[in-house]
Short mmCIF file of C-alpha atoms in Angstrom, two decimals:
data_model
loop_
_atom_site.label_atom_id
_atom_site.label_comp_id
_atom_site.label_asym_id
_atom_site.label_seq_id
_atom_site.Cartn_x
_atom_site.Cartn_y
_atom_site.Cartn_z
CA MET H 19 55.98 -1.82 20.81
CA GLU H 20 56.34 1.41 22.81
CA LYS H 21 60.05 1.58 21.96
CA GLU H 22 59.26 1.12 18.25
CA GLN H 23 56.67 3.89 18.38
CA LEU H 24 59.14 6.24 20.09
CA THR H 25 61.70 5.51 17.39
CA ARG H 26 59.19 6.24 14.64
CA TRP H 27 58.24 9.56 16.23
CA ARG H 28 61.91 10.44 16.69
CA LEU H 29 62.53 9.84 12.97
CA ILE H 30 59.48 11.92 12.05
CA LEU H 31 60.35 14.87 14.30
CA GLY H 32 64.05 14.98 13.52
CA ASN H 33 67.44 15.11 15.20
CA GLU H 34 66.69 18.26 17.20
CA THR H 35 64.25 16.26 19.35
CA GLN H 36 66.79 13.57 20.30
CA GLU H 37 67.32 14.96 23.82
CA ASP H 38 63.59 14.88 24.54
CA PHE H 39 63.28 11.26 23.44
CA THR H 40 66.34 10.26 25.46
CA GLY H 41 64.56 11.72 28.49
CA MET H 42 61.63 9.41 27.71
CA GLY H 43 63.91 6.40 27.96
CA MET H 44 64.54 5.79 24.26
CA ASP H 45 67.88 4.26 23.38
CA GLY H 46 69.97 5.75 20.57
CA LEU H 47 69.23 4.94 16.94
CA SER H 48 70.73 1.89 15.29
CA LYS H 49 73.20 2.36 12.45
CA GLU H 50 70.48 1.79 9.83
CA GLN H 51 68.10 4.14 11.62
CA MET H 52 70.80 6.80 11.74
CA LEU H 53 71.26 6.50 7.98
CA MET H 54 67.51 6.79 7.57
CA ASP H 55 67.46 9.83 9.84
CA GLU H 56 70.21 11.50 7.81
CA ALA H 57 68.45 10.76 4.54
CA LEU H 58 65.19 12.24 5.80
CA ALA H 59 67.02 15.25 7.23
CA GLU H 60 68.43 16.01 3.78
CA ILE H 61 64.89 16.70 2.61
CA TYR H 62 62.94 17.83 5.64
CA SER H 63 65.66 19.75 7.51
CA GLY H 64 67.26 21.78 4.71
CA GLY H 65 70.22 19.57 3.87
CA LEU H 66 69.73 19.26 0.12
CA SER H 67 68.64 22.78 -0.61
CA GLY H 68 72.10 24.27 -0.36
CA GLU H 69 70.94 26.37 2.57
CA SER H 70 73.08 24.75 5.28
CA GLY H 71 76.80 25.06 4.97
CA THR H 72 77.17 24.74 1.22
CA GLY H 73 78.15 28.36 0.77
CA ARG H 74 76.57 28.49 -2.65
CA GLY H 75 73.15 29.96 -1.91
CA ALA H 76 69.64 28.58 -2.04
CA GLY H 77 68.31 27.29 -5.34
CA LYS H 78 71.60 26.01 -6.71
CA GLY H 79 71.60 22.88 -4.58
CA PRO H 80 74.33 20.40 -3.75
CA SER H 81 76.74 18.67 -6.02
CA ALA H 82 75.69 15.71 -8.14
CA PRO H 83 77.82 13.24 -6.12
CA HIS H 84 76.02 14.31 -2.92
CA ILE H 85 72.59 13.77 -4.48
CA SER H 86 73.70 10.42 -5.89
CA LYS H 87 74.69 9.24 -2.42
CA TRP H 88 71.41 10.50 -1.00
CA LEU H 89 69.41 8.70 -3.70
CA GLY H 90 71.33 5.52 -2.98
CA ASP H 91 70.62 5.86 0.74
CA ILE H 92 66.86 6.27 0.42
CA ARG H 93 66.60 3.47 -2.16
CA SER H 94 68.31 1.08 0.25
CA LEU H 95 66.39 2.22 3.33
CA PHE H 96 62.80 2.62 2.11
CA ASP H 97 60.40 0.62 -0.01
CA PRO H 98 59.73 1.90 -3.58
CA ASP H 99 56.47 3.66 -2.66
CA MET H 100 58.19 5.64 0.07
CA VAL H 101 61.14 6.39 -2.20
CA ALA H 102 58.76 7.94 -4.72
CA ILE H 103 57.18 10.12 -2.03
CA VAL H 104 60.53 11.38 -0.73
CA GLN H 105 61.77 12.06 -4.27
CA ASN H 106 58.73 14.18 -5.01
CA ASP H 107 59.14 16.03 -1.72
CA ALA H 108 62.76 16.71 -2.64
CA ILE H 109 61.63 18.51 -5.78
CA THR H 110 58.54 20.28 -4.47
CA ARG H 111 59.97 21.31 -1.08
CA LYS H 112 63.59 21.94 -1.98
CA GLY H 113 63.49 22.91 -5.64
CA LEU H 114 65.89 20.14 -6.62
CA LYS H 115 65.21 20.38 -10.32
CA GLN H 116 68.81 19.38 -10.94
CA LEU H 117 67.57 15.86 -10.25
CA LEU H 118 65.83 16.14 -13.60
CA PHE H 119 68.74 17.63 -15.48
CA GLU H 120 71.63 15.24 -14.80
CA PRO H 121 71.50 12.00 -16.84
CA GLU H 122 73.22 9.91 -14.16
CA LEU H 123 70.67 11.06 -11.58
CA LEU H 124 67.68 10.37 -13.80
CA GLU H 125 68.90 6.81 -14.22
CA GLN H 126 68.69 6.32 -10.44
CA LEU H 127 65.15 7.63 -9.95
CA GLU H 128 62.38 5.18 -9.10
CA PRO H 129 59.66 5.28 -11.80
CA ASP H 130 56.83 7.45 -10.53
CA LEU H 131 53.84 9.08 -12.22
CA ASN H 132 54.23 12.42 -10.48
CA MET H 133 57.88 12.55 -11.41
CA ALA H 134 57.01 11.67 -15.01
CA SER H 135 54.46 14.49 -15.05
CA THR H 136 57.14 16.89 -13.83
CA LEU H 137 59.52 15.71 -16.54
CA LEU H 138 56.89 16.22 -19.22
CA MET H 139 56.15 19.70 -17.92
CA LEU H 140 59.86 20.58 -17.93
CA LYS H 141 60.81 18.71 -21.11
CA ASP H 142 61.61 21.86 -23.06
CA GLN H 143 64.00 22.93 -20.29
CA ILE H 144 65.83 19.61 -20.02
CA PRO H 145 69.30 19.93 -21.54
CA LYS H 146 70.17 17.82 -24.55
CA LYS H 147 72.46 15.51 -22.54
CA SER H 148 69.55 14.51 -20.28
CA LYS H 149 66.76 14.10 -22.82
CA GLU H 150 67.44 10.44 -23.57
CA SER H 151 67.58 9.62 -19.85
CA ALA H 152 64.29 11.44 -19.36
CA ARG H 153 62.76 9.46 -22.20
CA ARG H 154 63.97 6.16 -20.72
CA PHE H 155 62.54 7.16 -17.34
CA ILE H 156 59.11 7.78 -18.85
CA GLN H 157 59.42 4.64 -21.00
CA LYS H 158 59.67 2.52 -17.83
CA ILE H 159 56.37 3.90 -16.58
CA VAL H 160 54.69 3.51 -19.97
CA GLU H 161 55.80 -0.11 -20.25
CA ASP H 162 54.52 -0.91 -16.78
CA ILE H 163 51.09 0.63 -17.40
CA ASN H 164 50.93 -0.88 -20.87
CA ARG H 165 51.56 -4.37 -19.47
CA ARG H 166 48.62 -3.91 -17.13
CA MET H 167 46.24 -2.36 -19.66
CA GLU H 168 46.91 -3.69 -23.15
CA SER H 169 45.53 -7.23 -23.00
CA GLN H 170 42.44 -6.13 -21.07
CA MET H 171 41.80 -3.24 -23.46
CA ARG H 172 42.12 -5.43 -26.55
CA ARG H 173 39.86 -8.07 -25.04
CA ALA H 174 37.30 -5.43 -24.15
CA VAL H 175 37.21 -3.94 -27.65
CA ILE H 176 37.00 -7.30 -29.39
CA ALA H 177 34.22 -8.45 -27.06
CA ALA H 178 32.27 -5.28 -27.77
CA LEU H 179 32.68 -5.30 -31.57
CA ASN H 180 32.57 -8.97 -32.46
CA LYS H 181 28.91 -9.86 -32.93
CA ARG H 182 29.67 -13.55 -32.81
CA GLU H 183 30.39 -13.11 -29.13
CA HIS H 184 26.75 -12.17 -28.57
CA SER H 185 24.68 -14.10 -31.11
CA PRO H 186 24.72 -17.75 -32.23
CA LEU H 187 23.38 -16.57 -35.61
CA PRO H 188 25.63 -13.88 -37.10
CA ALA H 189 24.18 -11.64 -39.81
CA ALA H 190 24.03 -13.08 -43.34
CA SER H 191 25.87 -10.02 -44.62
CA ALA H 192 28.96 -11.23 -42.77
CA ILE H 193 29.12 -14.62 -44.54
CA ASP H 194 32.28 -15.27 -46.51
CA PHE H 195 30.53 -17.11 -49.37
CA ARG H 196 33.63 -17.88 -51.46
CA TYR H 197 35.54 -19.42 -48.56
CA THR H 198 32.45 -21.28 -47.30
CA ILE H 199 31.83 -22.84 -50.75
CA ALA H 200 35.49 -23.80 -51.20
CA ARG H 201 35.61 -25.53 -47.80
CA ASN H 202 32.35 -27.42 -48.42
CA LEU H 203 32.67 -28.61 -52.04
CA ARG H 204 32.84 -32.22 -50.88
CA ASN H 205 29.39 -31.78 -49.41
CA TYR H 206 27.71 -31.21 -52.79
CA ASN H 207 24.36 -33.03 -52.97
CA PRO H 208 23.58 -34.04 -56.61
CA ASP H 209 19.96 -34.81 -55.83
CA LEU H 210 19.37 -31.30 -54.50
CA GLY H 211 21.83 -29.72 -56.88
CA THR H 212 23.42 -27.69 -54.12
CA ILE H 213 26.07 -27.70 -51.40
CA ILE H 214 25.00 -28.51 -47.88
CA PRO H 215 27.68 -26.85 -45.77
CA GLU H 216 28.85 -28.47 -42.57
CA ARG H 217 30.09 -25.05 -41.44
CA VAL H 218 29.46 -21.50 -42.54
CA TYR H 219 32.40 -19.11 -42.36
CA PHE H 220 32.05 -15.41 -41.51
CA PHE H 221 34.28 -12.42 -42.04
CA ASP H 222 35.91 -11.19 -38.83
CA ARG H 223 34.28 -7.80 -39.20
CA ALA H 224 35.48 -6.70 -35.80
CA SER H 225 39.09 -6.74 -36.96
CA LYS H 226 38.77 -5.77 -40.64
CA VAL H 227 36.29 -2.93 -40.67
CA ASN H 228 36.61 0.47 -39.02
CA ARG H 229 33.18 0.34 -37.45
CA TRP H 230 33.83 2.77 -34.59
CA ASN H 231 35.62 6.07 -34.31
CA VAL H 232 37.05 6.92 -30.89
CA ILE H 233 38.03 10.56 -30.33
CA LEU H 234 40.08 11.54 -27.29
CA ASP H 235 40.07 15.26 -26.55
CA ILE H 236 42.70 15.73 -23.84
CA ASP H 237 43.25 18.76 -21.65
CA GLN H 238 47.01 19.42 -21.49
CA SER H 239 46.98 22.12 -18.82
CA GLY H 240 49.57 21.73 -16.08
CA SER H 241 47.29 19.90 -13.64
CA MET H 242 46.58 17.01 -16.00
CA GLY H 243 49.82 15.01 -15.72
CA GLU H 244 48.58 11.58 -14.62
CA SER H 245 45.46 11.75 -16.77
CA ILE H 246 47.57 12.56 -19.84
CA ILE H 247 49.82 9.55 -19.27
CA TYR H 248 46.94 7.09 -18.91
CA SER H 249 45.03 8.66 -21.82
CA SER H 250 48.06 8.46 -24.12
CA ILE H 251 48.57 4.77 -23.45
CA MET H 252 44.86 4.06 -23.98
CA ALA H 253 44.96 6.02 -27.25
CA CYS H 254 47.94 4.07 -28.58
CA ILE H 255 46.36 0.72 -27.75
CA LEU H 256 43.15 1.69 -29.54
CA ALA H 257 45.05 3.13 -32.51
CA SER H 258 46.84 -0.19 -33.02
CA MET H 259 43.50 -1.99 -33.54
CA SER H 260 42.04 -1.96 -37.05
CA ALA H 261 38.53 -2.31 -35.62
CA VAL H 262 38.73 1.22 -34.21
CA LYS H 263 39.70 4.49 -35.83
CA THR H 264 41.34 6.69 -33.19
CA ASN H 265 41.90 10.45 -33.16
CA VAL H 266 43.81 12.26 -30.41
CA VAL H 267 43.58 16.00 -29.87
CA ALA H 268 45.35 17.95 -27.11
CA PHE H 269 44.44 21.43 -26.02
CA ASP H 270 45.09 24.31 -23.66
CA THR H 271 44.23 27.64 -25.27
CA GLU H 272 45.52 26.21 -28.56
CA ILE H 273 44.83 22.90 -30.29
CA MET H 274 47.31 20.19 -31.24
CA ASP H 275 46.28 17.22 -33.37
CA LEU H 276 48.46 14.35 -32.16
CA THR H 277 46.82 11.50 -34.06
CA GLU H 278 49.97 10.81 -36.12
CA LEU H 279 51.97 10.16 -32.93
CA CYS H 280 49.75 7.30 -31.76
CA GLN H 281 52.20 4.61 -32.85
CA ASP H 282 54.35 5.18 -29.75
CA PRO H 283 52.95 6.28 -26.37
CA VAL H 284 56.22 7.96 -25.40
CA ASP H 285 56.28 9.97 -28.64
CA LEU H 286 52.67 10.88 -27.97
CA LEU H 287 53.45 11.99 -24.42
CA PHE H 288 56.32 14.17 -25.59
CA GLY H 289 53.93 15.72 -28.09
CA PHE H 290 51.94 17.29 -25.27
CA GLN H 291 52.82 20.83 -24.21
CA MET H 292 51.75 20.82 -20.56
CA GLY H 293 50.82 24.15 -19.06
CA GLY H 294 48.93 27.26 -20.09
CA GLY H 295 45.25 28.14 -19.98
CA THR H 296 42.24 26.16 -21.16
CA ASP H 297 39.75 26.61 -24.01
CA ILE H 298 37.69 23.43 -23.94
CA ALA H 299 34.92 24.73 -26.20
CA LYS H 300 37.38 25.56 -28.97
CA SER H 301 38.86 22.06 -28.87
CA ILE H 302 35.51 20.25 -28.89
CA GLY H 303 34.51 22.34 -31.89
CA TYR H 304 37.67 21.18 -33.66
CA CYS H 305 37.02 17.52 -32.80
CA ARG H 306 33.54 17.59 -34.29
CA LYS H 307 35.04 17.55 -37.79
CA TYR H 308 36.08 13.93 -37.16
CA ILE H 309 32.50 12.76 -36.60
CA GLU H 310 31.35 10.86 -39.71
CA SER H 311 28.81 8.46 -38.24
CA PRO H 312 27.51 9.85 -34.92
CA SER H 313 25.96 6.55 -33.82
CA ASN H 314 29.38 4.89 -34.19
CA THR H 315 31.43 7.63 -32.57
CA LEU H 316 32.74 7.53 -29.01
CA PHE H 317 33.94 10.93 -27.77
CA PHE H 318 36.02 11.22 -24.60
CA LEU H 319 36.60 14.65 -23.10
CA ILE H 320 39.41 14.25 -20.56
CA SER H 321 39.67 17.41 -18.47
CA ASP H 322 39.33 19.09 -15.10
CA LEU H 323 36.64 21.25 -16.78
CA ASP H 324 38.26 24.47 -15.59
CA GLU H 325 37.10 26.36 -18.67
CA GLY H 326 38.96 29.54 -19.51
CA GLY H 327 37.02 30.03 -22.72
CA ASN H 328 33.29 30.14 -23.36
CA ARG H 329 31.50 27.80 -20.93
CA ALA H 330 28.11 28.21 -22.63
CA ARG H 331 29.64 27.16 -25.96
CA LEU H 332 31.28 24.17 -24.27
CA LEU H 333 27.93 23.04 -22.90
CA ASN H 334 26.22 23.57 -26.26
CA HIS H 335 28.86 21.49 -28.04
CA VAL H 336 28.48 18.45 -25.79
CA ARG H 337 24.67 18.74 -25.83
CA GLU H 338 24.54 18.87 -29.63
CA MET H 339 26.96 15.94 -29.94
CA LYS H 340 24.86 13.81 -27.62
CA GLU H 341 21.63 14.73 -29.40
CA SER H 342 23.18 13.77 -32.76
CA GLY H 343 23.82 10.24 -31.48
CA VAL H 344 27.48 10.49 -30.41
CA THR H 345 28.37 8.61 -27.22
CA VAL H 346 29.88 11.38 -25.09
CA ILE H 347 31.85 10.62 -21.91
CA VAL H 348 33.63 13.13 -19.71
CA LEU H 349 36.57 11.71 -17.77
CA LEU H 350 37.62 14.03 -14.98
CA ALA H 351 41.25 14.71 -14.13
CA VAL H 352 42.80 12.21 -11.74
CA ALA H 353 45.72 12.23 -9.32
CA ASP H 354 46.89 10.10 -6.41
CA GLY H 355 45.80 6.86 -8.06
CA GLY H 356 42.30 7.97 -9.03
CA ARG H 357 41.26 10.95 -6.86
CA ALA H 358 39.20 13.32 -8.99
CA TYR H 359 39.61 17.08 -9.12
CA TYR H 360 37.45 19.27 -11.34
CA ASP H 361 35.20 22.29 -11.70
CA GLU H 362 32.04 21.15 -9.90
CA THR H 363 29.69 23.64 -11.56
CA THR H 364 30.58 22.60 -15.12
CA ALA H 365 30.57 18.91 -14.21
CA LYS H 366 27.10 19.24 -12.72
CA ARG H 367 25.74 20.99 -15.80
CA ILE H 368 27.13 18.26 -18.07
CA ALA H 369 25.80 15.47 -15.86
CA GLU H 370 22.35 17.05 -15.95
CA MET H 371 22.33 16.44 -19.72
CA GLY H 372 22.60 12.71 -19.06
CA ILE H 373 26.26 12.65 -20.09
CA PRO H 374 28.45 10.44 -17.84
CA CYS H 375 30.90 12.67 -16.00
CA PHE H 376 33.29 10.96 -13.55
CA ALA H 377 36.87 9.99 -12.83
CA CYS H 378 37.91 6.50 -13.85
CA THR H 379 40.78 4.59 -12.29
CA PRO H 380 43.24 3.17 -14.87
CA GLU H 381 42.40 -0.47 -14.19
CA LYS H 382 38.75 0.26 -15.02
CA LEU H 383 39.41 1.91 -18.40
CA PRO H 384 39.08 -1.33 -20.44
CA GLU H 385 35.71 -2.10 -18.84
CA LEU H 386 34.57 1.46 -19.51
CA VAL H 387 35.54 1.24 -23.20
CA GLU H 388 33.75 -2.10 -23.59
CA ARG H 389 30.56 -0.83 -21.98
CA ALA H 390 30.62 2.32 -24.08
CA LEU H 391 31.13 0.44 -27.36
CA LYS H 392 28.27 -1.87 -26.44
CA LYS H 393 26.17 1.25 -25.81
CA TYR H 394 25.33 0.21 -22.28
CA ASP H 395 23.90 2.71 -19.82
CA LEU H 396 26.96 4.01 -17.98
CA SER H 397 25.11 5.60 -15.05
CA GLU H 398 25.66 2.62 -12.76
CA PHE H 399 29.31 2.37 -13.78
CA ALA H 400 29.80 6.08 -13.08
CA LYS H 401 28.12 5.66 -9.70
CA GLN H 402 30.54 2.85 -8.81
CA MET H 403 33.50 5.01 -9.77
CA LYS H 404 32.29 7.88 -7.61
CA GLN H 405 31.84 5.55 -4.64
CA LYS H 406 35.48 4.53 -4.89
CA LYS H 407 36.69 8.07 -4.29
#
């Protein structure tokens, strides 16, 4: 065990410490460990930045073949989670944005949310030859999240909207009289002069009537990458269900209505313009035009609440919406699988109004939507989410 620990520390501290570890009795690295050491050195010792022996200057980086070999090395030596970490370090520490601009390199990248966020932020800078590869890279992530969320989200919405799930005696207004009579004609009783139905049939109002309107107001400032991806997928799932009318609005200092892009989560993601300032109050004011029936409207504000506009107006908007009967929920920005980051002062003021204000992990979004549509008190749910942080 001591030898294994020495080897781990040697790999962490780098080749320049080899002499010290030899003095502690550590044998040399195995062939695989040497490959691992070289791969790590490319990132953490300057190898990939073009600063050591390339003769081309910092910022331009190495040739594509060199990066391809390096990507192949780390993919064969580390598990996918570690590969994603090292890839992100390559970009943030070494400025290897060429990883994002060469189609053959994009094809080799492990799907990763942070990387996808970077791609979305840089999408206007990606050359034409790489755009399709960038789209396919993001598509892999979307498909993976969609597989995990779609069935649960649909089940949650149907359970919340279908009254037959909650009452053995559905409302008479939901009876399909024509179909019920046709199916029970054989049960006509001449003595009573009427049909005695064996079964009464009801319209599936949950699937045929737009009873709820869900509005997602999404902050598209540069810090919102992961939240935007999860929110876009949730929006597209909801938009595909006839029981729910879905509107999607994105904002920084300007407003973009993205509702028409909800047929495809990747199209929706590429509709966002990540970066810039934030005017939350302006966007909420815009969204209010979509409210037709406040008691049947669910409004999600998805933001880090770092308001660059008028904070007092922001607070007034959410207060007035809540008082009118709208179900208002503030979902805080998330990163690192659910860690929240946000403006604490604004979040506190909103929470004091009795408006749920918390970060929600992706796997909990279906449960949140179901509880909200059922008009349950979300305070306990919010408390559970905060305890997970």
